[in-house]
Coordinates of C-alpha atoms in Angstrom, one line a residue:
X1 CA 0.0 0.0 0.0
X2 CA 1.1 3.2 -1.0
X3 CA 0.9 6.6 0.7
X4 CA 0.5 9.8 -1.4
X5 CA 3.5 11.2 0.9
X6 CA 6.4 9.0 -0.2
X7 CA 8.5 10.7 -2.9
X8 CA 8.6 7.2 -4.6
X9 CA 5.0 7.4 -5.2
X10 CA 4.3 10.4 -5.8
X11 CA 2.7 9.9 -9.8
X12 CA -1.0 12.2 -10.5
X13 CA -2.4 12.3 -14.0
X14 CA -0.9 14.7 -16.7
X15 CA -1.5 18.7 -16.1
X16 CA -0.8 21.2 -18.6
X17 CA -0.8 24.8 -18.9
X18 CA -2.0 27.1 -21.4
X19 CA -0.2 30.7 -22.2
X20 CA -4.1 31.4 -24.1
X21 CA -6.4 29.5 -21.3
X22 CA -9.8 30.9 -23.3
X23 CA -9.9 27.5 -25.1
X24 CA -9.9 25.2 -21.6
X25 CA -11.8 27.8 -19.5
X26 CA -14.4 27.4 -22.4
X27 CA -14.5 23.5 -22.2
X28 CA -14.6 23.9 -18.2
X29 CA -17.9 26.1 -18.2
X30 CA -19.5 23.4 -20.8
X31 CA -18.8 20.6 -18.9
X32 CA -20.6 22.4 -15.8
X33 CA -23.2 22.6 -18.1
X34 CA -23.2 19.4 -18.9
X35 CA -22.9 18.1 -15.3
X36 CA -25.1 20.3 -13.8
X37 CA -27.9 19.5 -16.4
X38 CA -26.9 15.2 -16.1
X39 CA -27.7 15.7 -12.8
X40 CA -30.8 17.9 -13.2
X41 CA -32.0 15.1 -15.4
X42 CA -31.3 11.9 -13.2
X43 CA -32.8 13.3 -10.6
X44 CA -36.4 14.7 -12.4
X45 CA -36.1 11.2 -14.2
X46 CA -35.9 9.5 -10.7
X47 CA -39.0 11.3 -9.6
X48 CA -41.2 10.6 -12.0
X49 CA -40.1 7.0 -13.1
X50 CA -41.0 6.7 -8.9
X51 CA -44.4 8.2 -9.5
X52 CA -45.0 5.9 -13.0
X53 CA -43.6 2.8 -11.7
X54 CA -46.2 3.3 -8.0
X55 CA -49.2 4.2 -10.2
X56 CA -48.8 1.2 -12.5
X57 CA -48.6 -1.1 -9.4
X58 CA -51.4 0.0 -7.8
X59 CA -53.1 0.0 -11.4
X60 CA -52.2 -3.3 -12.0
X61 CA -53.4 -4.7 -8.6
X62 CA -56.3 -2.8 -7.8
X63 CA -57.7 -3.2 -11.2
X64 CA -56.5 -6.9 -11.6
X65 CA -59.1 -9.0 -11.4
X66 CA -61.3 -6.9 -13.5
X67 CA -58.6 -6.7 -15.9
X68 CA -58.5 -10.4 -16.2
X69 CA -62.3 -10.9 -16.1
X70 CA -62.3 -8.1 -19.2
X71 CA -60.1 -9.9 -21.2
X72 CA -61.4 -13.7 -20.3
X73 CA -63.3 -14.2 -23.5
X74 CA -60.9 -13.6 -26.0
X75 CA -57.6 -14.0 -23.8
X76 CA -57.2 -16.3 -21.2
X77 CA -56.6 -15.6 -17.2
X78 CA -52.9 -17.0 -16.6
X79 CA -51.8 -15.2 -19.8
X80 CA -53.2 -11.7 -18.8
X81 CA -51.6 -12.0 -15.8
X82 CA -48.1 -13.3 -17.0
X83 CA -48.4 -10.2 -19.9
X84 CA -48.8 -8.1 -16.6
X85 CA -45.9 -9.5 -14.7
X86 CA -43.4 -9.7 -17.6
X87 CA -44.2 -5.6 -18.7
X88 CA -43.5 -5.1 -14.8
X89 CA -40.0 -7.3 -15.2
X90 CA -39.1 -5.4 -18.5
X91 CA -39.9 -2.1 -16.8
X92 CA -37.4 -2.4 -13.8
X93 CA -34.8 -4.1 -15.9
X94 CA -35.0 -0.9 -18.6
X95 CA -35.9 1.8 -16.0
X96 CA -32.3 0.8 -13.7
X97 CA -30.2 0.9 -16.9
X98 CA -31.3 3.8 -18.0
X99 CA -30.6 5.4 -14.4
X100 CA -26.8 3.3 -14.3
X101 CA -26.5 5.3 -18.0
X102 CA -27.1 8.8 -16.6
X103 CA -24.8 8.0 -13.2
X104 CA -22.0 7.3 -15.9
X105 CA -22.6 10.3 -17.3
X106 CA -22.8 12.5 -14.5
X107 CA -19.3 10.9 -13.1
X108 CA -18.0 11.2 -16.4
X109 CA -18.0 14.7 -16.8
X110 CA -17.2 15.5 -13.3
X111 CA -14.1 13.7 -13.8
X112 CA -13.5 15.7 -17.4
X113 CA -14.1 19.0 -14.8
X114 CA -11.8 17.9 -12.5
X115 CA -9.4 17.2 -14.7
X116 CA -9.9 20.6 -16.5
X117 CA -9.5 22.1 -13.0
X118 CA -6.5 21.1 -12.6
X119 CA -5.1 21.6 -16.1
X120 CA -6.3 25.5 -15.3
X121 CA -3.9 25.3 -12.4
X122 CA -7.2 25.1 -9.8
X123 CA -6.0 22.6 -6.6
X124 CA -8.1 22.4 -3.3
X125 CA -4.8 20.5 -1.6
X126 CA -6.0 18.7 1.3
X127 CA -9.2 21.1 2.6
X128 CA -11.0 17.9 3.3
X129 CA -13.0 19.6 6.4
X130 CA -13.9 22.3 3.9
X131 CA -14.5 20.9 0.7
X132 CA -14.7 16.4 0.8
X133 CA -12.1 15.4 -1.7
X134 CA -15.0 12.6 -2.9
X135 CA -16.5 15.0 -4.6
X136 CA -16.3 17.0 -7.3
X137 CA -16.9 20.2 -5.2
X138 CA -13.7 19.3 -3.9
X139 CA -12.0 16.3 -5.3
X140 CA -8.1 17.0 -6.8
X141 CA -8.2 13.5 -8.8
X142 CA -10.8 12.1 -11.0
X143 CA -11.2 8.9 -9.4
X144 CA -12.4 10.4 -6.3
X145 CA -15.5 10.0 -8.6
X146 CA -16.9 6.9 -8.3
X147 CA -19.3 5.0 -11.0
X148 CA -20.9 3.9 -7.9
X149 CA -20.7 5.3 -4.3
X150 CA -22.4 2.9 -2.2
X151 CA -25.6 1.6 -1.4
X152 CA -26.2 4.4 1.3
X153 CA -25.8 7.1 -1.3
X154 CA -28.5 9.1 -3.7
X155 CA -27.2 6.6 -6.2
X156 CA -28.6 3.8 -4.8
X157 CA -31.9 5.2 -4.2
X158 CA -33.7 4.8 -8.1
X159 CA -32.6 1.3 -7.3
X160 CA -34.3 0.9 -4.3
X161 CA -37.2 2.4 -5.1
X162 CA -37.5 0.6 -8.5
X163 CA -36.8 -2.8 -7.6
X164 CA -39.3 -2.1 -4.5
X165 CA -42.4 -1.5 -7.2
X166 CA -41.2 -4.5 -9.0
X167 CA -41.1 -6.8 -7.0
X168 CA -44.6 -6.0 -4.9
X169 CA -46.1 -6.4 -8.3
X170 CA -44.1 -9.7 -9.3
X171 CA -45.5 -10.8 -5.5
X172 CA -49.4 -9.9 -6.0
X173 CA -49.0 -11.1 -9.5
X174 CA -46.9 -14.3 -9.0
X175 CA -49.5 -15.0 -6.1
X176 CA -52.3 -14.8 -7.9
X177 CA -50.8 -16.8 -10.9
X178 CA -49.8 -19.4 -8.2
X179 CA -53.4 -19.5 -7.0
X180 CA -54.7 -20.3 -10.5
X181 CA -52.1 -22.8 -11.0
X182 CA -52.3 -24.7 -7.5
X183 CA -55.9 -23.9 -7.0
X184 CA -57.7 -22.0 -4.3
X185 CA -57.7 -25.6 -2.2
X186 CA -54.6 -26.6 -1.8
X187 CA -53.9 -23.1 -1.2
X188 CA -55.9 -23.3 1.7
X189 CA -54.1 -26.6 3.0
X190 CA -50.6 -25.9 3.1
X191 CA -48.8 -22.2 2.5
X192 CA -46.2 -23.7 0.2
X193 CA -47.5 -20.9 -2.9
X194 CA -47.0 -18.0 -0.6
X195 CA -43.7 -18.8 0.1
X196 CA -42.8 -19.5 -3.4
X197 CA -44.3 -15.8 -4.3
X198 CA -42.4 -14.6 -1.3
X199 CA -39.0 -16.3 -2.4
X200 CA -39.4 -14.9 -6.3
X201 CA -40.2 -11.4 -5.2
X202 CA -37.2 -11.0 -3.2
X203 CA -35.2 -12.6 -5.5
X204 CA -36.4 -10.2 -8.0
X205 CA -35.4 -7.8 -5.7
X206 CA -32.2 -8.6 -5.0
X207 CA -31.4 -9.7 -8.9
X208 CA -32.4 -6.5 -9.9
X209 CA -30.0 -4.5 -7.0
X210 CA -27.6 -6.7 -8.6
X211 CA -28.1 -5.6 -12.0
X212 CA -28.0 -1.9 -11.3
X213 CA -24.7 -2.5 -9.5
X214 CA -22.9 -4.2 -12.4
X215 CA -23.9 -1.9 -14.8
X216 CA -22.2 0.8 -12.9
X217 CA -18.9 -1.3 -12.3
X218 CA -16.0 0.8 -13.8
X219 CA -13.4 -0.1 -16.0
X220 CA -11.6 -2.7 -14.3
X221 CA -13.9 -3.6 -11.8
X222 CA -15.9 -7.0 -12.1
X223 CA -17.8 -8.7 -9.9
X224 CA -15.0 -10.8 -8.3
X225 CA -13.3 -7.6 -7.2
X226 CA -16.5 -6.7 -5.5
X227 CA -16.3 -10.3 -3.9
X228 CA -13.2 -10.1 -3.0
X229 CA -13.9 -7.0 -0.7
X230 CA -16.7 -8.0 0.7
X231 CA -14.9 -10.9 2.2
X232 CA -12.2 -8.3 3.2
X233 CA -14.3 -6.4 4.9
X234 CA -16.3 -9.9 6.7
X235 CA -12.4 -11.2 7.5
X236 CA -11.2 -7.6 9.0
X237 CA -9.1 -7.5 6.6
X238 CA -8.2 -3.9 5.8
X239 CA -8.0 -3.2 2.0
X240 CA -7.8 0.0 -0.4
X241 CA -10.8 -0.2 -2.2
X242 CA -10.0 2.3 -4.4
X243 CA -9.7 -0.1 -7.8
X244 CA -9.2 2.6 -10.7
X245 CA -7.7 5.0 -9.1
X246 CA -4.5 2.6 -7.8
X247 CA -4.5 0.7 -11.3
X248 CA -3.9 4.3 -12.4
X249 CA -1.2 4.9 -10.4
X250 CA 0.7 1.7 -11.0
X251 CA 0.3 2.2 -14.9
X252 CA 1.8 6.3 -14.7
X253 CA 4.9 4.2 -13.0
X254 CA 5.3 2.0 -15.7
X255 CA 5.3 4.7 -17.5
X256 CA 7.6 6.8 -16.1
X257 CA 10.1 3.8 -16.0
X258 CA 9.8 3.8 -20.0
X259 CA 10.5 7.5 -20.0
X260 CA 13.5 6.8 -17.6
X261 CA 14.6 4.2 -20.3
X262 CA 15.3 1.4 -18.3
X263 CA 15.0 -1.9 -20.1
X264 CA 13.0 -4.5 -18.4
X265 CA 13.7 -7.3 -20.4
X266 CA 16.1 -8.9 -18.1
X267 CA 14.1 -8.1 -15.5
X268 CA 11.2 -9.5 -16.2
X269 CA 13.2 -12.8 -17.1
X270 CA 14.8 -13.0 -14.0
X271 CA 11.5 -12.1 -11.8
X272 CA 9.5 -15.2 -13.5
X273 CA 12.9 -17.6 -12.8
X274 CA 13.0 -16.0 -9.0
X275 CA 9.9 -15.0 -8.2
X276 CA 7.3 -17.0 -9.7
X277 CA 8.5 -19.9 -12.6
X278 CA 4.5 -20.6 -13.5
X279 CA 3.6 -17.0 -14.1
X280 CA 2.6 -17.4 -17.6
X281 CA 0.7 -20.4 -17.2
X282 CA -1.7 -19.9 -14.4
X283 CA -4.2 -17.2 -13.7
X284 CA -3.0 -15.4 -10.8
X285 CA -2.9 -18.1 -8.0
X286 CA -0.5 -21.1 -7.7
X287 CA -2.2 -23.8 -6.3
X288 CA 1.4 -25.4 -5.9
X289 CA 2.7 -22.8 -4.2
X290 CA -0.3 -22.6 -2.3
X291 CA -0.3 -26.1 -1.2
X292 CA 3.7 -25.4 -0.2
X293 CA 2.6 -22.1 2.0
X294 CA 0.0 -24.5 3.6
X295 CA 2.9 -27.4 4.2
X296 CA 5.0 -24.4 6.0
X297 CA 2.4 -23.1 8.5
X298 CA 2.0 -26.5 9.6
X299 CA 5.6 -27.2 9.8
X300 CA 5.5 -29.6 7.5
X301 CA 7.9 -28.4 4.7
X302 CA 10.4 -25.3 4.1
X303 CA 9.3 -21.8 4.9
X304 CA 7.6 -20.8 2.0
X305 CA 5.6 -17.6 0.7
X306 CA 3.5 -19.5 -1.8
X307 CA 2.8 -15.5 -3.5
X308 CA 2.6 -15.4 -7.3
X309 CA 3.9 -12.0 -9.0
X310 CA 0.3 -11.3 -9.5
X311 CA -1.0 -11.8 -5.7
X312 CA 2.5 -9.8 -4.7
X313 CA 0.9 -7.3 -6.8
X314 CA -2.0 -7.3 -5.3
X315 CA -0.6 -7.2 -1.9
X316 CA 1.5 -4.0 -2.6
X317 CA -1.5 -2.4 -4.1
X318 CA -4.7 -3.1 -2.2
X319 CA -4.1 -4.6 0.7
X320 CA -3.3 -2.3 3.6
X321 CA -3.4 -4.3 6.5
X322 CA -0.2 -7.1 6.1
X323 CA -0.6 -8.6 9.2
X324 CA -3.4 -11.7 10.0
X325 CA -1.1 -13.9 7.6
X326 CA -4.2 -16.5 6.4
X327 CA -6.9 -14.1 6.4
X328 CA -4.6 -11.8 4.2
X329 CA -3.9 -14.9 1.9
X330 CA -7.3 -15.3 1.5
X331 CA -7.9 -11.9 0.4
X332 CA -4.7 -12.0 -1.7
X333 CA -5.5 -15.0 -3.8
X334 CA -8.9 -13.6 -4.6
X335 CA -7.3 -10.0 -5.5
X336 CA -5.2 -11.6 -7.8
X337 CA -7.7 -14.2 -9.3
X338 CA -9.5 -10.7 -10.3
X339 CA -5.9 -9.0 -11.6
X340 CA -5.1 -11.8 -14.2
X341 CA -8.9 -11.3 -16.1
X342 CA -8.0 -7.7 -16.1
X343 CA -4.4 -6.7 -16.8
X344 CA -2.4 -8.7 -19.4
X345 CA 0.7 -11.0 -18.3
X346 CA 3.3 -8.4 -19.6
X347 CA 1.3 -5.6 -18.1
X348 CA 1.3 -7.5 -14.6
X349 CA 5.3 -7.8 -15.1
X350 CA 5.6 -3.8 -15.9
X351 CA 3.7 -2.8 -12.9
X352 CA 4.8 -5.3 -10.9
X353 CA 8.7 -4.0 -11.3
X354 CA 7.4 -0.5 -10.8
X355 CA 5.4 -0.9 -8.0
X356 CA 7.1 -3.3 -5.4
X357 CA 9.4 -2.5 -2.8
X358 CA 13.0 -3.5 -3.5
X359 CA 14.7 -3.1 -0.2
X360 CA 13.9 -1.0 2.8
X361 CA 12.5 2.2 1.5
X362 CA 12.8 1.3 -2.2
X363 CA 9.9 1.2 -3.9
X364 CA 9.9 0.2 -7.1
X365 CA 12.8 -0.5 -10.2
X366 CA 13.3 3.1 -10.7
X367 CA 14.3 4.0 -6.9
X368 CA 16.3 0.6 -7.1
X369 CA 18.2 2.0 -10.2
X370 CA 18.7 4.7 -8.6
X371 CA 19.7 3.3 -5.3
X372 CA 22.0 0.1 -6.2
X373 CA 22.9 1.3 -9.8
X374 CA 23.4 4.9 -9.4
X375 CA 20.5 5.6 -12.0
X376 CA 19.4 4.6 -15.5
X377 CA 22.3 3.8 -17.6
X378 CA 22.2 3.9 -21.5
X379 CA 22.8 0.4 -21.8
X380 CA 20.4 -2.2 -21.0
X381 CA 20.7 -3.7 -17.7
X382 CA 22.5 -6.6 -17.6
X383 CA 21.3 -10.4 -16.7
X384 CA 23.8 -10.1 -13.5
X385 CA 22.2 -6.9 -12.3
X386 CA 19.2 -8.2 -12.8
X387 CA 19.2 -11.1 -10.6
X388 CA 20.6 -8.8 -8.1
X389 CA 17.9 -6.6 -8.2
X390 CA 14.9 -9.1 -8.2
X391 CA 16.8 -10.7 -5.4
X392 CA 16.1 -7.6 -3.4
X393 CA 12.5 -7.6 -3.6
X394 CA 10.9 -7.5 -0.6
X395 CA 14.0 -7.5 1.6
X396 CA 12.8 -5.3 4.8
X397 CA 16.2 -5.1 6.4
X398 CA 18.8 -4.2 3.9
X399 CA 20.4 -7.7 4.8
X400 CA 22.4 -10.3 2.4
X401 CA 20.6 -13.3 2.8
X402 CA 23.4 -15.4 2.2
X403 CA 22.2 -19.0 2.3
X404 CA 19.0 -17.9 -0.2
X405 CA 21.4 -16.5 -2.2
X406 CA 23.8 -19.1 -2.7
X407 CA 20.4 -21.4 -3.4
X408 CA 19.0 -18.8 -6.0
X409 CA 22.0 -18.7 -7.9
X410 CA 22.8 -22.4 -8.4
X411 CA 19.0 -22.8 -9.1
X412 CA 19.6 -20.2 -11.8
X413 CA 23.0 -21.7 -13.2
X414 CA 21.2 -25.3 -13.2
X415 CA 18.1 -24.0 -15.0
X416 CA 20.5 -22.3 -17.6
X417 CA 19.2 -18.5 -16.9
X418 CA 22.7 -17.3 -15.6
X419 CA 26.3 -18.6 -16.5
X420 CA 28.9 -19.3 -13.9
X421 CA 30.6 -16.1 -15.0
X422 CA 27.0 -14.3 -14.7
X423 CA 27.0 -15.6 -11.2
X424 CA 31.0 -14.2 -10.3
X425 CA 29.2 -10.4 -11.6
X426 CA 26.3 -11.0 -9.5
X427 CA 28.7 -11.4 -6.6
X428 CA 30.6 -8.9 -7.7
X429 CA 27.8 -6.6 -7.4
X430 CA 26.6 -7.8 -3.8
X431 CA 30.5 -6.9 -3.1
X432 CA 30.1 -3.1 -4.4
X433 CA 27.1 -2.5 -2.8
X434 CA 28.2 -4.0 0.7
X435 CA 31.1 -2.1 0.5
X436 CA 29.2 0.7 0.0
X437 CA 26.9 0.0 2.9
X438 CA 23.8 0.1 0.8
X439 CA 22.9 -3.6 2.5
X440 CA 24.7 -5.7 5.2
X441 CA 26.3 -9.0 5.6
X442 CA 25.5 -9.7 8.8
X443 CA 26.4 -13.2 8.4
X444 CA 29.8 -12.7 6.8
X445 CA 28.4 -15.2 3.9
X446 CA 29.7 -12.9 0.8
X447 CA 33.5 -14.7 1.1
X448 CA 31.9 -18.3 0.6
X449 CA 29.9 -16.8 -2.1
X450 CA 33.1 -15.2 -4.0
X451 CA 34.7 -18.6 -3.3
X452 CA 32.3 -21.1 -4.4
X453 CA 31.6 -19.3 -7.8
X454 CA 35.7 -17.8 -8.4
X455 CA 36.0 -22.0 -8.5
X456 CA 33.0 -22.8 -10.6
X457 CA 34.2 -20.3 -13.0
X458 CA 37.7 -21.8 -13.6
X459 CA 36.0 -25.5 -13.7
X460 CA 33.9 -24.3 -16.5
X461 CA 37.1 -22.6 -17.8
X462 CA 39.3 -25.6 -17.6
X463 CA 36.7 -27.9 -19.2
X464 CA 36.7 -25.4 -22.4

């Protein structure tokens, strides 16, 4: 999780600034317009779709059986009233989508505003007593805006009110419809049709709550992000719920990593050989690895992380609370099941190398360039440098982990993604930068290291 207060994070969407500002303060009063009359609109259109919707239900019941009766001779009973409940079904569905159009538009162009705002050099900074920075009264980023606020907001209220009319008439009507079918008798013997209405008018209900909600999810949300945090939230597991918006933010530093020019070809290589060997073929969650996190709780096997890239990902973005170990698993796992259906493998990499902490205080490969490798070079960075790098993700304490190290690197000679004279750079490397006192060797491990590799270099040598 990031804070907007560390300097390694500190990314917001473009500004600009214009010497002739006639052209944006233009735009900026017809958006207002725009907003102003969006909202104007939803609300009037909430009013009297209320007022429709409540006279058509009490039409339709209090006039139903002479409405049936009417029509017996040339239609019969159970289709009147299935003609009756299926209008009242197409009515809610068509009335909630049109209100989930007109909240898109309305967020829409308050997030054009406040991004016009800011491009006329407008900034309400942090006056959050003053002026809530979730709205667009006050907001200084346009995902403050949400598609949809909650269910405790005006937003919600259409919906409510909507589904509400529905589903009293899909009750009367399914009753009466039930009463035809099972008879008046057996009506009268057991309750089993009333229950049935009951059961189909709140599911009505609640289908139709559902369907508002995902027609207002936003671009990268989907229903198993909203899952995800509702489980959060049941678990106590605290999470940043703030999907768009931190997406956002992890794609302007992958950006500014390709304006830096650093090449993360190597780095991506060596982060799927160190990191995560199954990245590209699984979606998000390593059932292995969970299986070998499970084994290590219990004792039962090596410690283990059992954390893809993409749940890593996840953790560093959303999650805020990295304590209760399972419970944040949990939540992790789902977060990242969501991840893989909406940001590509390669995209996943990018952000991943941008995003993640590095060392203590390093967050993300530009900081770590900029820290270990005194900045963006020209050249591409090399295979060594690479594995040094990726080996310092996540490392809290600035400390050589000697004996993972030694393990990583033979795994990585074995598997053919470093040579033994890749492996005496990469020492080479962890020699600078302990000399430097950028990490520590607390252990005194690096002269075994240097050893072990100077000697596999001139067997390979002697061989050739």
């Amino acid at each position: 999780m990031y804070s907007d207060d560390e300097p390694a994070w500190r990314q917001h969407f473009p500004t600009y600034h214009f010497e002739d500002r006639d052209v944006a303060l233009e735009e900026y009063r017809l958006t207002a317009k725009t907003l102003e009359a969006d909202e104007r609109v939803f609300l009037n259109a909430a009013n009297i779709s209320i007022v429709i919707g409540a006279a058509f239900g009490s039409l339709a019941l209090g006039n139903l059986n002479a409405l049936t009766s009417s029509l017996a001779p040339y239609v019969p009973e159970l289709a009147t009233l299935f003609v009756v409940l299926l209008v009242s079904v197409a009515a809610g569905v068509i009335f909630l989508r049109y209100f989930a159009d007109r909240q898109k538009a309305i967020v829409f162009a308050g997030r054009k505003l406040i991004v016009l705002r800011r491009m006329l050099g407008m900034s309400y900074g942090r006056l959050q007593l003053v002026l809530p920075n979730w709205r667009v009264e006050g907001a200084d980023e346009p995902f403050a805006l949400r598609l949809f606020p909650g269910w405790n907001t005006y937003v919600a209220y259409p919906c409510y009110a909507l589904a509400g009319i529905s589903s009293v008439v899909v009750f009367f009507v399914g009753a009466t419809i039930l009463s035809k079918v099972f008879g008046a008798n057996h009506i009268s013997a057991s309750l089993h049709p009333l229950f049935l209405a009951i059961f189909l008018s709140v599911a009505w209900f609640v289908y139709l709550c559902w369907l508002y909600r995902k027609a207002l999810l936003d671009t990268h949300e989907r229903t198993s992000f909203l899952v995800a945090r509702t489980i959060a939230n049941i678990l106590g597991v605290r999470i940043d719920d703030r999907a768009e918006y931190l997406i956002y933010r992890a794609n302007l530093a992958t950006h500014e990593v390709h304006r830096l020019g650093i090449d993360l070809t190597s780095l991506k290589k060596m982060a799927v050989q160190i990191e995560d060997k199954e990245f590209f073929s699984h979606r998000g969650v390593s059932w292995k690895g969970i299986a070998r996190l499970l084994l290590s709780v219990m004792r039962l096997g090596p410690r283990s992380g059992g954390s893809t890239i993409t749940q890593q990902l996840a953790r560093t973005l959303f999650i805020v609370d990295q304590s209760k170990l399972i419970r944040r698993k949990l939540v992790e796992i789902l977060l990242a099941l969501w991840l893989s259906k909406v940001i590509s493998k390669d995209r996943v990499l990018e952000m991943y190398l941008a995003s993640v902490r590095f060392d203590y205080g390093v967050m993300g490969i530009a900081a770590a360039c900029s820290r270990f490798l005194k900045g963006p070079r020209e050249s591409a960075i090399g295979i060594a440098e690479a594995f040094f790098l990726i080996e310092r993700l996540s490392n809290v304490r600035s400390l050589l982990l000697g004996p993972r190290v030694a393990q990583t690197l033979r795994r990585a000679v074995y598997d053919g993604v470093l040579t033994a004279e890749d492996a005496v750079n990469t020492v080479a490397i962890y020699r600078r930068v302990i000399d430097q006192g950028l990490i520590n060797d607390q252990s005194k491990y690096l002269p075994e290291l240097e050893i072990e590799w100077l000697a596999a270099q001139q067997s390979v040598a002697g061989d050739v």
